[in-house]
XYZ file of C-alpha atoms in Angstrom:
721
model
C 119.852 -30.058 98.448
C 121.155 -33.546 97.597
C 124.921 -33.524 97.742
C 126.464 -36.958 97.637
C 124.259 -39.465 95.877
C 121.180 -39.949 93.791
C 118.979 -40.263 96.877
C 121.226 -39.309 99.784
C 122.669 -36.340 101.682
C 125.354 -35.925 104.349
C 124.091 -35.516 107.903
C 127.190 -36.063 110.078
C 130.862 -36.916 109.928
C 133.205 -38.962 112.000
C 135.371 -37.129 114.503
C 138.562 -38.111 112.693
C 137.350 -36.680 109.421
C 136.156 -33.544 111.188
C 139.640 -33.018 112.632
C 141.228 -33.633 109.233
C 138.985 -31.154 107.467
C 139.329 -28.582 110.224
C 143.060 -28.747 109.461
C 142.268 -28.087 105.814
C 140.312 -25.014 106.920
C 143.414 -23.414 108.291
C 145.682 -23.924 105.321
C 143.376 -23.355 102.340
C 143.126 -19.604 102.765
C 144.681 -17.758 99.815
C 144.970 -20.798 97.525
C 143.795 -20.008 94.006
C 143.635 -23.647 92.902
C 142.867 -26.738 94.962
C 143.916 -30.007 93.313
C 142.470 -33.240 94.690
C 143.831 -36.510 93.393
C 146.421 -39.219 93.108
C 150.139 -39.448 93.821
C 152.029 -42.224 92.017
C 155.558 -43.512 91.815
C 155.924 -44.368 88.132
C 158.088 -47.055 86.565
C 158.928 -46.487 82.904
C 159.491 -49.506 80.676
C 161.093 -48.622 77.297
C 159.633 -50.998 74.693
C 159.730 -51.266 70.924
C 155.934 -51.399 70.844
C 152.975 -51.838 73.166
C 152.430 -55.560 73.884
C 149.250 -57.200 72.654
C 146.998 -59.432 74.761
C 148.791 -62.577 75.921
C 152.180 -61.393 74.662
C 155.462 -61.186 76.619
C 158.085 -58.756 75.364
C 161.448 -57.476 76.585
C 162.702 -53.926 76.963
C 164.364 -52.232 74.008
C 168.003 -53.326 73.638
C 170.311 -51.215 75.772
C 167.458 -49.738 77.808
C 166.655 -50.155 81.497
C 163.548 -49.428 83.513
C 163.346 -46.061 85.300
C 161.732 -46.414 88.710
C 160.009 -44.151 91.260
C 159.509 -41.185 88.947
C 156.977 -38.800 90.563
C 153.613 -38.896 88.805
C 149.913 -39.525 89.225
C 147.296 -37.239 87.752
C 146.745 -35.207 90.921
C 150.421 -34.777 91.708
C 151.316 -33.834 88.129
C 148.472 -31.341 87.821
C 149.336 -29.704 91.143
C 153.012 -29.293 90.229
C 152.138 -28.018 86.746
C 149.600 -25.505 88.081
C 152.038 -24.207 90.687
C 154.810 -23.706 88.125
C 152.488 -22.064 85.605
C 151.018 -19.658 88.179
C 154.511 -18.402 88.883
C 155.894 -15.847 86.466
C 159.628 -15.535 85.992
C 159.576 -12.366 88.077
C 157.693 -13.870 91.014
C 159.355 -14.470 94.317
C 159.546 -18.154 95.219
C 158.164 -17.243 98.608
C 154.885 -16.318 96.937
C 154.485 -19.533 94.997
C 153.184 -21.620 97.891
C 150.256 -19.268 98.312
C 148.691 -20.322 95.017
C 148.167 -24.107 94.860
C 147.038 -26.567 97.523
C 146.845 -30.325 97.130
C 144.713 -32.974 98.831
C 145.985 -36.519 98.443
C 146.992 -39.623 100.366
C 150.656 -40.602 100.752
C 151.544 -44.256 101.182
C 153.581 -45.718 104.014
C 156.769 -46.524 102.070
C 160.020 -45.028 100.791
C 158.385 -43.847 97.551
C 156.181 -41.480 99.567
C 159.276 -39.521 100.597
C 160.258 -38.971 96.958
C 156.730 -37.945 96.037
C 156.433 -35.496 98.916
C 159.758 -33.916 97.960
C 158.649 -33.432 94.344
C 155.542 -31.539 95.418
C 157.354 -29.522 98.064
C 160.036 -28.458 95.562
C 157.277 -27.078 93.362
C 155.969 -25.090 96.363
C 152.658 -26.961 96.498
C 150.925 -26.754 99.881
C 150.654 -30.274 101.363
C 149.426 -29.397 104.844
C 146.151 -31.250 104.409
C 147.363 -34.451 102.750
C 146.865 -37.788 104.488
C 149.872 -39.961 105.352
C 151.053 -42.757 107.587
C 148.458 -45.251 106.377
C 149.515 -48.552 107.911
C 150.106 -51.304 105.327
C 149.159 -49.001 102.449
C 151.850 -48.516 99.785
C 152.036 -45.531 97.482
C 150.155 -45.613 94.221
C 152.161 -47.078 91.356
C 152.115 -46.527 87.612
C 153.741 -48.933 85.164
C 154.261 -47.119 81.878
C 155.081 -48.767 78.556
C 157.047 -46.125 76.616
C 157.718 -46.556 72.882
C 160.571 -44.939 70.999
C 158.151 -42.448 69.388
C 157.019 -41.252 72.840
C 153.574 -42.869 72.872
C 152.583 -44.522 76.134
C 150.228 -47.049 77.667
C 150.030 -47.623 81.414
C 148.667 -49.773 84.213
C 147.989 -48.020 87.534
C 147.901 -49.640 90.992
C 145.815 -47.497 93.320
C 147.522 -48.112 96.685
C 146.925 -45.232 99.063
C 145.153 -43.286 96.296
C 142.332 -45.809 96.344
C 142.283 -46.976 99.966
C 143.580 -44.002 101.972
C 140.255 -42.163 102.255
C 138.450 -44.302 104.852
C 137.420 -41.336 107.009
C 135.931 -39.636 103.955
C 134.116 -42.828 103.015
C 132.551 -43.106 106.474
C 131.307 -39.532 106.250
C 129.888 -40.206 102.803
C 128.038 -43.341 103.906
C 126.636 -41.894 107.170
C 123.685 -40.021 105.700
C 119.985 -39.552 106.010
C 117.469 -37.087 104.616
C 118.682 -33.753 106.034
C 121.913 -31.865 106.447
C 122.682 -30.587 109.919
C 123.750 -26.966 110.187
C 127.086 -27.889 111.755
C 128.001 -30.327 109.005
C 127.020 -27.923 106.236
C 129.060 -25.142 107.827
C 132.028 -27.480 108.214
C 132.009 -28.484 104.506
C 131.624 -24.869 103.401
C 134.654 -23.840 105.389
C 136.844 -26.241 103.406
C 136.908 -23.793 100.495
C 137.558 -20.112 101.105
C 136.705 -16.991 99.127
C 140.213 -17.064 97.652
C 139.758 -20.471 96.037
C 138.907 -19.896 92.384
C 139.038 -23.429 91.040
C 139.071 -27.042 92.169
C 140.595 -29.742 89.936
C 139.369 -33.325 90.255
C 140.250 -36.574 88.503
C 139.329 -40.245 88.765
C 142.328 -41.982 90.297
C 140.709 -41.428 93.703
C 137.281 -42.690 94.886
C 134.216 -41.061 93.359
C 132.787 -40.069 96.744
C 135.796 -37.786 97.342
C 135.117 -35.952 94.104
C 131.384 -35.778 94.772
C 131.742 -34.347 98.282
C 134.090 -31.572 97.183
C 132.323 -30.813 93.887
C 129.000 -30.378 95.669
C 130.317 -27.770 98.059
C 132.390 -26.009 95.397
C 129.330 -25.789 93.185
C 127.312 -24.353 96.067
C 129.981 -21.699 96.622
C 130.360 -20.756 92.939
C 133.881 -22.161 92.697
C 134.828 -23.544 89.286
C 134.966 -27.355 89.172
C 137.116 -29.043 86.531
C 136.682 -32.815 86.349
C 139.351 -34.755 84.477
C 137.710 -37.968 83.247
C 141.053 -39.799 83.199
C 141.689 -42.537 85.740
C 139.449 -45.423 86.696
C 136.984 -46.542 84.022
C 133.694 -45.996 85.864
C 130.325 -44.439 85.070
C 129.542 -40.833 85.940
C 125.947 -40.049 86.752
C 123.906 -37.009 85.768
C 124.112 -35.336 89.174
C 127.899 -35.487 89.277
C 128.187 -34.074 85.760
C 125.886 -31.218 86.726
C 128.203 -30.357 89.622
C 131.137 -29.849 87.219
C 131.666 -26.698 85.187
C 133.977 -28.558 82.821
C 134.438 -32.240 82.200
C 137.670 -32.947 80.340
C 138.022 -36.356 78.675
C 140.366 -37.471 75.933
C 138.754 -39.169 72.936
C 138.893 -42.668 74.425
C 137.444 -41.473 77.729
C 134.756 -39.560 75.831
C 133.718 -42.761 74.047
C 133.550 -44.712 77.308
C 131.491 -42.013 78.991
C 129.048 -41.843 76.090
C 128.686 -45.627 76.078
C 127.925 -45.624 79.802
C 124.674 -43.792 79.026
C 123.638 -46.373 76.444
C 123.322 -46.261 72.671
C 121.156 -43.377 71.408
C 117.761 -44.423 70.068
C 117.907 -41.709 67.410
C 119.433 -43.260 64.270
C 120.656 -39.891 62.943
C 122.415 -39.137 66.224
C 124.005 -42.574 66.179
C 125.307 -42.026 62.651
C 126.587 -38.513 63.381
C 128.245 -39.679 66.574
C 130.754 -41.866 64.785
C 134.157 -40.148 64.955
C 132.482 -36.837 65.846
C 133.509 -35.489 69.236
C 131.022 -32.617 68.996
C 128.018 -34.923 68.610
C 129.293 -37.085 71.464
C 129.773 -34.044 73.673
C 126.261 -32.803 72.878
C 124.957 -36.238 73.803
C 126.651 -35.946 77.211
C 125.128 -32.492 77.640
C 121.706 -34.077 77.228
C 122.651 -36.234 80.217
C 123.729 -33.384 82.469
C 127.180 -32.302 81.307
C 127.827 -28.596 81.105
C 130.979 -27.639 79.179
C 132.808 -30.551 77.526
C 136.481 -30.044 76.655
C 137.932 -32.933 74.640
C 141.694 -33.324 74.283
C 142.697 -34.978 71.005
C 146.465 -35.357 71.202
C 148.229 -34.228 68.042
C 144.861 -33.157 66.590
C 144.368 -30.447 69.192
C 141.336 -29.979 71.433
C 137.649 -29.132 71.081
C 135.420 -27.265 73.541
C 131.655 -27.728 73.266
C 130.045 -25.027 75.382
C 126.874 -25.273 77.425
C 125.641 -21.739 76.865
C 126.403 -21.397 73.173
C 126.084 -23.252 69.895
C 129.663 -22.263 69.173
C 132.338 -24.936 69.207
C 135.896 -23.841 69.880
C 138.785 -25.749 68.334
C 142.447 -25.327 69.149
C 145.117 -27.026 67.021
C 148.016 -28.709 68.775
C 151.053 -26.491 69.175
C 153.919 -27.205 66.818
C 157.207 -28.066 68.510
C 160.452 -26.330 67.713
C 162.428 -28.057 64.961
C 165.113 -28.917 67.519
C 162.570 -30.668 69.778
C 161.119 -34.153 69.479
C 158.413 -36.170 71.204
C 160.096 -38.116 74.013
C 157.279 -39.091 76.382
C 153.562 -38.250 76.281
C 152.845 -39.407 79.856
C 152.096 -36.037 81.450
C 150.844 -34.091 78.421
C 147.153 -34.352 79.303
C 147.720 -33.350 82.925
C 149.795 -30.331 81.890
C 147.076 -29.317 79.426
C 144.412 -29.480 82.146
C 146.496 -27.596 84.696
C 147.311 -24.869 82.183
C 143.657 -24.540 81.169
C 142.707 -24.065 84.832
C 145.443 -21.481 85.357
C 144.435 -19.488 82.267
C 140.762 -19.733 83.260
C 141.244 -18.171 86.694
C 143.478 -15.503 85.150
C 140.495 -14.344 83.093
C 141.738 -15.310 79.632
C 139.202 -15.969 76.887
C 138.297 -19.615 76.391
C 140.201 -19.703 73.087
C 143.290 -18.286 74.803
C 142.867 -20.792 77.643
C 142.943 -23.634 75.124
C 145.908 -22.096 73.325
C 147.859 -21.747 76.577
C 146.951 -25.316 77.544
C 147.974 -26.643 74.140
C 151.398 -25.088 74.523
C 151.826 -26.575 78.011
C 150.888 -30.036 76.747
C 153.301 -29.717 73.826
C 156.159 -28.597 76.070
C 155.684 -31.590 78.353
C 156.182 -34.246 75.654
C 159.785 -33.155 75.065
C 160.978 -34.522 78.430
C 160.626 -37.925 80.110
C 158.405 -38.516 83.131
C 155.137 -36.987 84.311
C 156.164 -34.518 87.031
C 159.693 -33.948 85.625
C 158.197 -32.855 82.293
C 155.910 -30.144 83.720
C 156.849 -26.882 81.993
C 157.512 -23.462 83.458
C 155.468 -20.456 82.428
C 158.426 -19.173 80.436
C 158.558 -22.474 78.515
C 154.885 -22.221 77.604
C 154.963 -18.580 76.571
C 158.157 -19.086 74.549
C 156.565 -21.878 72.513
C 153.410 -19.802 72.000
C 155.444 -16.981 70.486
C 156.927 -19.406 67.966
C 153.550 -20.615 66.692
C 152.798 -19.508 63.123
C 149.075 -18.971 63.782
C 147.464 -18.205 67.126
C 143.859 -17.669 66.058
C 141.041 -20.096 65.309
C 141.501 -23.484 63.594
C 144.476 -23.066 61.321
C 142.971 -19.702 60.413
C 144.426 -16.880 58.402
C 143.308 -13.890 56.390
C 140.105 -11.935 56.817
C 136.687 -12.399 55.329
C 135.912 -9.862 52.636
C 132.234 -9.943 53.600
C 132.648 -10.281 57.311
C 134.261 -7.056 58.381
C 137.093 -7.666 60.811
C 136.066 -11.258 61.477
C 138.992 -13.653 61.073
C 138.412 -16.332 58.460
C 138.726 -19.676 60.230
C 141.151 -21.502 57.920
C 144.545 -21.297 56.339
C 144.610 -21.447 52.560
C 147.146 -23.482 50.629
C 147.576 -23.932 46.887
C 149.324 -26.391 44.564
C 153.035 -25.540 44.629
C 153.712 -27.075 41.211
C 151.304 -24.513 39.724
C 153.972 -21.897 40.311
C 155.868 -23.329 37.315
C 153.040 -22.280 34.982
C 153.045 -19.065 32.959
C 156.732 -18.295 33.662
C 156.522 -15.258 31.355
C 154.463 -13.555 34.089
C 157.307 -13.884 36.614
C 160.595 -12.058 36.190
C 162.623 -14.292 38.499
C 163.968 -17.859 38.257
C 161.503 -20.779 38.526
C 163.959 -23.649 38.601
C 163.038 -25.494 41.806
C 160.781 -25.548 44.877
C 162.598 -22.678 46.568
C 161.718 -20.403 43.645
C 158.127 -21.655 43.589
C 157.698 -20.853 47.312
C 158.854 -17.278 46.674
C 156.293 -16.883 43.914
C 153.528 -18.490 45.942
C 154.242 -16.103 48.809
C 152.910 -13.265 46.650
C 149.373 -14.718 46.552
C 147.207 -12.415 48.652
C 145.549 -14.370 51.492
C 147.633 -17.539 51.128
C 148.882 -18.931 54.432
C 150.497 -22.330 53.925
C 152.296 -24.625 51.514
C 151.754 -28.351 51.006
C 155.003 -29.956 49.860
C 155.268 -33.080 47.694
C 157.631 -35.628 49.177
C 160.285 -36.498 48.153
C 160.057 -34.544 44.867
C 160.211 -31.078 46.436
C 163.265 -31.973 48.548
C 165.810 -32.981 45.937
C 167.442 -29.530 45.751
C 167.307 -28.460 49.397
C 166.957 -29.832 52.907
C 164.206 -29.333 55.477
C 165.824 -26.414 57.392
C 166.291 -24.569 54.090
C 162.653 -25.194 53.191
C 161.497 -23.924 56.573
C 163.650 -20.810 56.211
C 162.166 -20.162 52.756
C 158.666 -20.428 54.203
C 159.461 -17.934 56.927
C 160.930 -15.522 54.393
C 157.784 -15.801 52.261
C 155.493 -15.328 55.292
C 154.068 -18.845 54.989
C 153.946 -22.037 57.062
C 153.907 -25.702 56.149
C 150.390 -27.119 55.818
C 151.118 -30.764 55.057
C 153.555 -33.119 53.389
C 151.971 -34.953 50.443
C 153.584 -38.268 49.615
C 154.220 -38.932 45.927
C 155.885 -42.308 45.385
C 158.640 -42.279 42.707
C 158.302 -44.294 39.482
C 160.347 -47.161 40.900
C 157.055 -48.097 42.612
C 155.152 -48.315 39.289
C 154.017 -51.881 40.105
C 152.789 -50.751 43.512
C 154.044 -48.930 46.586
C 152.491 -50.342 49.748
C 150.980 -52.928 47.354
C 154.200 -53.829 45.530
C 154.658 -57.598 44.979
C 158.244 -57.351 46.235
C 158.190 -57.277 50.077
C 161.446 -55.297 50.170
C 159.952 -52.544 48.026
C 156.821 -52.549 50.189
C 159.046 -51.974 53.214
C 160.821 -49.186 51.350
C 157.462 -47.538 50.560
C 156.468 -47.723 54.226
C 159.802 -46.234 55.276
C 159.334 -43.430 52.752
C 155.961 -42.686 54.365
C 157.628 -42.532 57.785
C 160.323 -40.246 56.361
C 157.549 -37.956 55.121
C 156.144 -37.840 58.667
C 159.554 -36.945 60.065
C 159.885 -34.196 57.461
C 156.434 -32.848 58.353
C 157.390 -32.499 62.009
C 160.670 -30.815 61.073
C 158.734 -28.334 58.933
C 156.392 -27.549 61.832
C 153.234 -29.336 60.644
C 151.681 -32.658 61.606
C 149.945 -33.912 58.453
C 150.971 -36.471 55.833
C 148.668 -36.976 52.850
C 149.226 -40.236 50.993
C 148.175 -40.496 47.358
C 149.708 -43.414 45.549
C 149.569 -43.283 41.775
C 150.445 -46.954 41.675
C 148.546 -48.971 44.315
C 145.952 -50.787 42.243
C 145.595 -52.816 39.040
C 144.559 -52.647 35.377
C 143.050 -56.024 34.459
C 140.755 -58.706 35.906
C 142.540 -61.436 37.898
C 145.705 -59.293 38.022
C 145.812 -59.028 41.847
C 144.394 -60.650 44.958
C 142.040 -57.909 46.198
C 141.966 -59.137 49.811
C 145.751 -59.341 49.945
C 146.210 -55.804 48.568
C 143.685 -54.481 51.085
C 145.419 -56.193 54.013
C 148.780 -54.847 52.888
C 147.437 -51.286 53.047
C 145.906 -51.869 56.483
C 149.142 -53.200 57.954
C 151.289 -50.551 56.262
C 149.234 -47.637 57.576
C 149.032 -49.156 61.047
C 152.812 -49.330 61.137
C 153.133 -45.694 60.072
C 150.469 -44.462 62.517
C 152.067 -46.339 65.408
C 155.546 -45.071 64.527
C 154.346 -41.436 64.472
C 151.257 -41.163 66.718
C 151.597 -37.364 66.796
C 151.238 -37.129 62.999
C 147.915 -37.282 61.145
C 148.055 -39.666 58.185
C 145.326 -39.443 55.577
C 144.659 -41.348 52.394
C 143.683 -39.379 49.310
C 141.725 -41.795 47.148
C 141.255 -41.577 43.390
C 139.020 -43.846 41.294
C 141.234 -44.126 38.203
C 144.326 -42.658 36.593
C 146.525 -43.199 33.575
C 148.994 -44.964 35.876
C 146.410 -47.245 37.527
C 143.007 -48.003 36.008
C 141.515 -49.289 39.260
C 142.901 -48.141 42.603
C 142.823 -50.411 45.637
C 140.866 -47.618 47.349
C 138.577 -46.175 44.633
C 135.879 -44.254 46.568
C 135.012 -42.397 49.761
C 133.122 -45.428 51.052
C 136.101 -47.725 50.449
C 138.441 -45.197 52.092
C 136.201 -45.042 55.166
C 136.180 -48.847 55.410
C 139.976 -48.837 55.210
C 140.299 -46.179 57.931
C 137.888 -48.115 60.151
C 139.931 -51.310 59.781
C 143.217 -49.497 60.385
C 141.619 -48.323 63.640
C 144.020 -45.564 64.612
C 143.039 -42.121 65.904
C 145.647 -40.468 63.680
C 144.366 -42.076 60.451
C 141.810 -40.280 58.309
C 140.894 -39.072 54.829
C 141.810 -36.243 52.513
C 139.049 -35.690 49.963
C 139.681 -34.120 46.554
C 136.606 -32.563 44.905
C 137.766 -33.592 41.435
C 138.320 -37.181 42.545
C 134.861 -37.320 44.102
C 133.315 -36.011 40.896
C 135.246 -38.630 38.902
C 133.784 -41.295 41.195
C 130.251 -40.118 40.510
C 129.885 -38.916 44.092
C 128.215 -35.843 45.515
C 131.190 -34.217 47.300
C 129.014 -32.714 50.037
C 127.556 -36.121 50.875
C 131.046 -37.645 50.978
C 132.173 -34.920 53.374
C 129.138 -35.590 55.563
C 129.900 -39.326 55.611
C 133.511 -38.722 56.574
C 132.793 -36.369 59.486
C 135.642 -35.919 61.953
C 137.800 -38.349 59.998
C 138.159 -35.657 57.341
C 141.726 -34.507 57.908
C 142.124 -32.624 54.621
C 140.115 -31.179 51.725
C 141.390 -30.311 48.250
C 139.140 -27.830 46.464
C 138.710 -27.551 42.704
C 136.012 -28.170 40.109
C 135.518 -30.057 36.825
C 133.164 -31.015 34.045
C 132.679 -34.591 35.392
C 133.639 -36.297 32.166
C 134.590 -39.958 32.489
C 138.043 -40.371 34.091
C 138.800 -36.672 33.579
C 140.369 -34.556 36.312
C 140.045 -30.986 35.122
C 141.435 -29.067 38.108
C 139.261 -26.018 37.461
C 138.840 -23.128 39.868
C 136.574 -23.801 42.842
C 132.870 -23.251 42.189
C 133.484 -22.245 38.556
C 131.518 -25.174 37.059
C 129.244 -26.377 39.861
C 128.481 -23.401 42.146
C 125.565 -25.123 43.876
C 127.760 -28.134 44.703
C 130.468 -25.755 45.936
C 127.941 -24.057 48.206
C 126.932 -27.387 49.751
C 130.569 -28.422 50.135
C 131.168 -25.331 52.255
C 127.930 -25.970 54.152
C 129.049 -29.483 55.075
C 132.514 -28.270 56.118
C 130.776 -25.906 58.536
C 128.356 -28.581 59.723
C 131.035 -31.158 60.601
C 133.265 -28.494 62.219
C 136.130 -29.222 59.840
C 139.460 -28.262 61.410
C 142.083 -28.696 58.700
C 143.290 -26.175 56.150
C 141.833 -25.518 52.684
C 144.018 -26.564 49.756
C 143.425 -25.681 46.108
C 144.410 -28.492 43.742
C 143.909 -26.611 40.484
C 145.863 -26.542 37.207
C 146.345 -23.003 35.856
C 148.321 -23.871 32.715
C 146.598 -21.095 30.740
C 145.859 -18.628 33.532
C 147.951 -16.517 35.849
C 148.616 -18.841 38.847
C 148.792 -15.892 41.236
C 145.454 -14.474 40.141
C 143.923 -17.949 40.105
C 144.995 -18.532 43.725
C 143.520 -15.207 44.785
C 140.296 -15.939 42.901
C 139.965 -19.317 44.662
C 140.485 -17.706 48.073
C 137.949 -14.980 47.350
C 135.371 -17.513 46.113
C 135.663 -19.708 49.186
C 135.181 -16.732 51.491
C 132.105 -15.650 49.558
C 130.654 -19.168 49.631
C 131.427 -19.307 53.352
C 129.527 -16.105 54.053
C 126.693 -17.153 51.733
C 126.199 -20.322 53.780
C 126.263 -18.278 56.978
C 123.504 -16.052 55.560
C 121.144 -18.930 54.667
C 117.914 -19.151 56.628
C 118.590 -22.178 58.803
C 114.946 -22.766 59.726
C 113.829 -22.757 56.100
C 116.758 -24.973 55.144
C 115.920 -27.484 57.856
C 112.273 -27.463 56.806
C 113.198 -28.073 53.158
C 115.391 -30.996 54.151
C 112.792 -32.482 56.476
C 110.156 -32.315 53.749
C 112.508 -33.286 50.885
C 111.321 -30.088 49.206
C 113.582 -29.639 46.164
C 111.977 -26.374 45.012
C 112.391 -24.752 48.436
C 115.997 -25.947 48.587
C 116.777 -24.563 45.114
C 115.225 -21.220 46.007
C 117.468 -21.033 49.080
C 120.458 -21.904 46.897
C 119.552 -19.173 44.399
C 119.251 -16.628 47.185
C 122.576 -17.669 48.726
C 124.435 -17.652 45.397
C 123.299 -14.097 44.753
C 125.496 -13.220 47.754
C 128.580 -14.654 46.043
């Protein structure tokens, strides 16, 4: 068995390392989780924004740096795991029996503070290294913006250079493992150790040595990809049960294996974490769990084609994002805790999501680690605890939960008032009526129009009373922006439009959702030579960047439209143009909302547009129409083009869409309640029809461009609707 390198194995260890690890033998008994990693003293620098290359900036006015705050990925994960393994009824004497930590303390005053933080959390430190001459503690320098987003520089210190004995053991190898050495490594981990957590702020050989033995013993290995930017070879990935990168780390890891030769894979990989994770699995990865900040997390499993998605937990209305520094570490620790407690993978991700959300409400890495009570309290307040924004049951699928929330156009509730025996004067009345639609789960509010008669707490209370949640806030610029919103020729009005977009984001968070959909009826032009196209484009890029940076925990999406009575040509008139805009904006929380009617108006095939958009599809608005020039009919979904509707649903399944489903239909002559229920029923039937299609025959038809075979499959599927 090759343990520690591509072509090497351990044969012997230095005496000093043997003594160190023999000490670990004694203290590891009974520890459920072993965390191996870094210990940092963090300095927080409050700034207005993250500095760009070559730029010097000062701290925010009235703010001072906060120094020597306990942190580091290993330290934070150990403290978080210890606190989460302890229920409110547990004796504190029992806590220290659950988590052990292996790390290297520096030889300075900061080490005292760091040791105290771990000890207070009842983490076992008996096997940590210390007293390294001339080695300071690890340091983290964290740029913290007012919105809570962070960027950091880490100095390794003792985390990087305190493992010399381990390094000697790793380097002293030949072709066989002696019995004594193998027995010694095995004794490091006992039968009580269920999980080992690793990360990359310590040398790779430390991780490799421990992962190899843990793998041999059947102990779960969780490898956090965060830390030093370095490659990870196939053998190391095979030693890990779970690798856990964020989206940036996922990209770096994929790139380290080179660009795929397969053109289709390369195209699918863009903005698609599932395709990237599958690519890593081809190179040895087992289970890939990707954390995506405010967009939740995605687990791509080794043993199944299923992909699990968990939305980010919604904070209480009284809470705000203060500091995101420790959110990822708390997520990983909570996932490990839930895993060894035997929870389902979906419940593990849910528990972890809540822990990560709790941590962002307090400053600092270790100080923000939540208690178990904190995590469970926030979980109880979540509107939906099932699969991606799911709600309702599938009429054709037995007890299977349908994987999406349904929303419908709130303004439609004004139609056919004679069918409703109560007032319909404002949004509060419309929410009450919409709450009677069977299967509806969420409401998308227009901002600011739906908030003239009430405030956000009143809106949230009305939702709760109606049994609904907020899906998104849809920005509708007032008529004062008729000459342009983000494109207005007056710079003051452009600033006002940007501020209105930020206000919509704030309202979304207060309502308990994290989506803002921007459709501007006015950003565009009517005549040739009326505007400078490049200037208008650049204005949109800068405006959306400002909004995304101000609210990094909110998903902004642009809803394009080709033409309208207000604007004959929009600055962003197609899916392709919208994708180019999103690419240039270059923010993780910027994407698209696609409207079926708008795509039909543009002469697009909606399914192809969805495929092009991939993971940048934040929202979908379902309807249908007759595709007459510049006409937006707002008909019920699948009523005019059932075959297109079927392929729309197919593509939503294929790209693993994770938003909610919104019906943008206009029931002026129909009962809006019955229309909403019809739309919901149709989508579920299309969903099940796609699930029933013969995938092998479908793939063969596509590979051979066989239109007749494809149409026959469509006919068969539509008979199931």
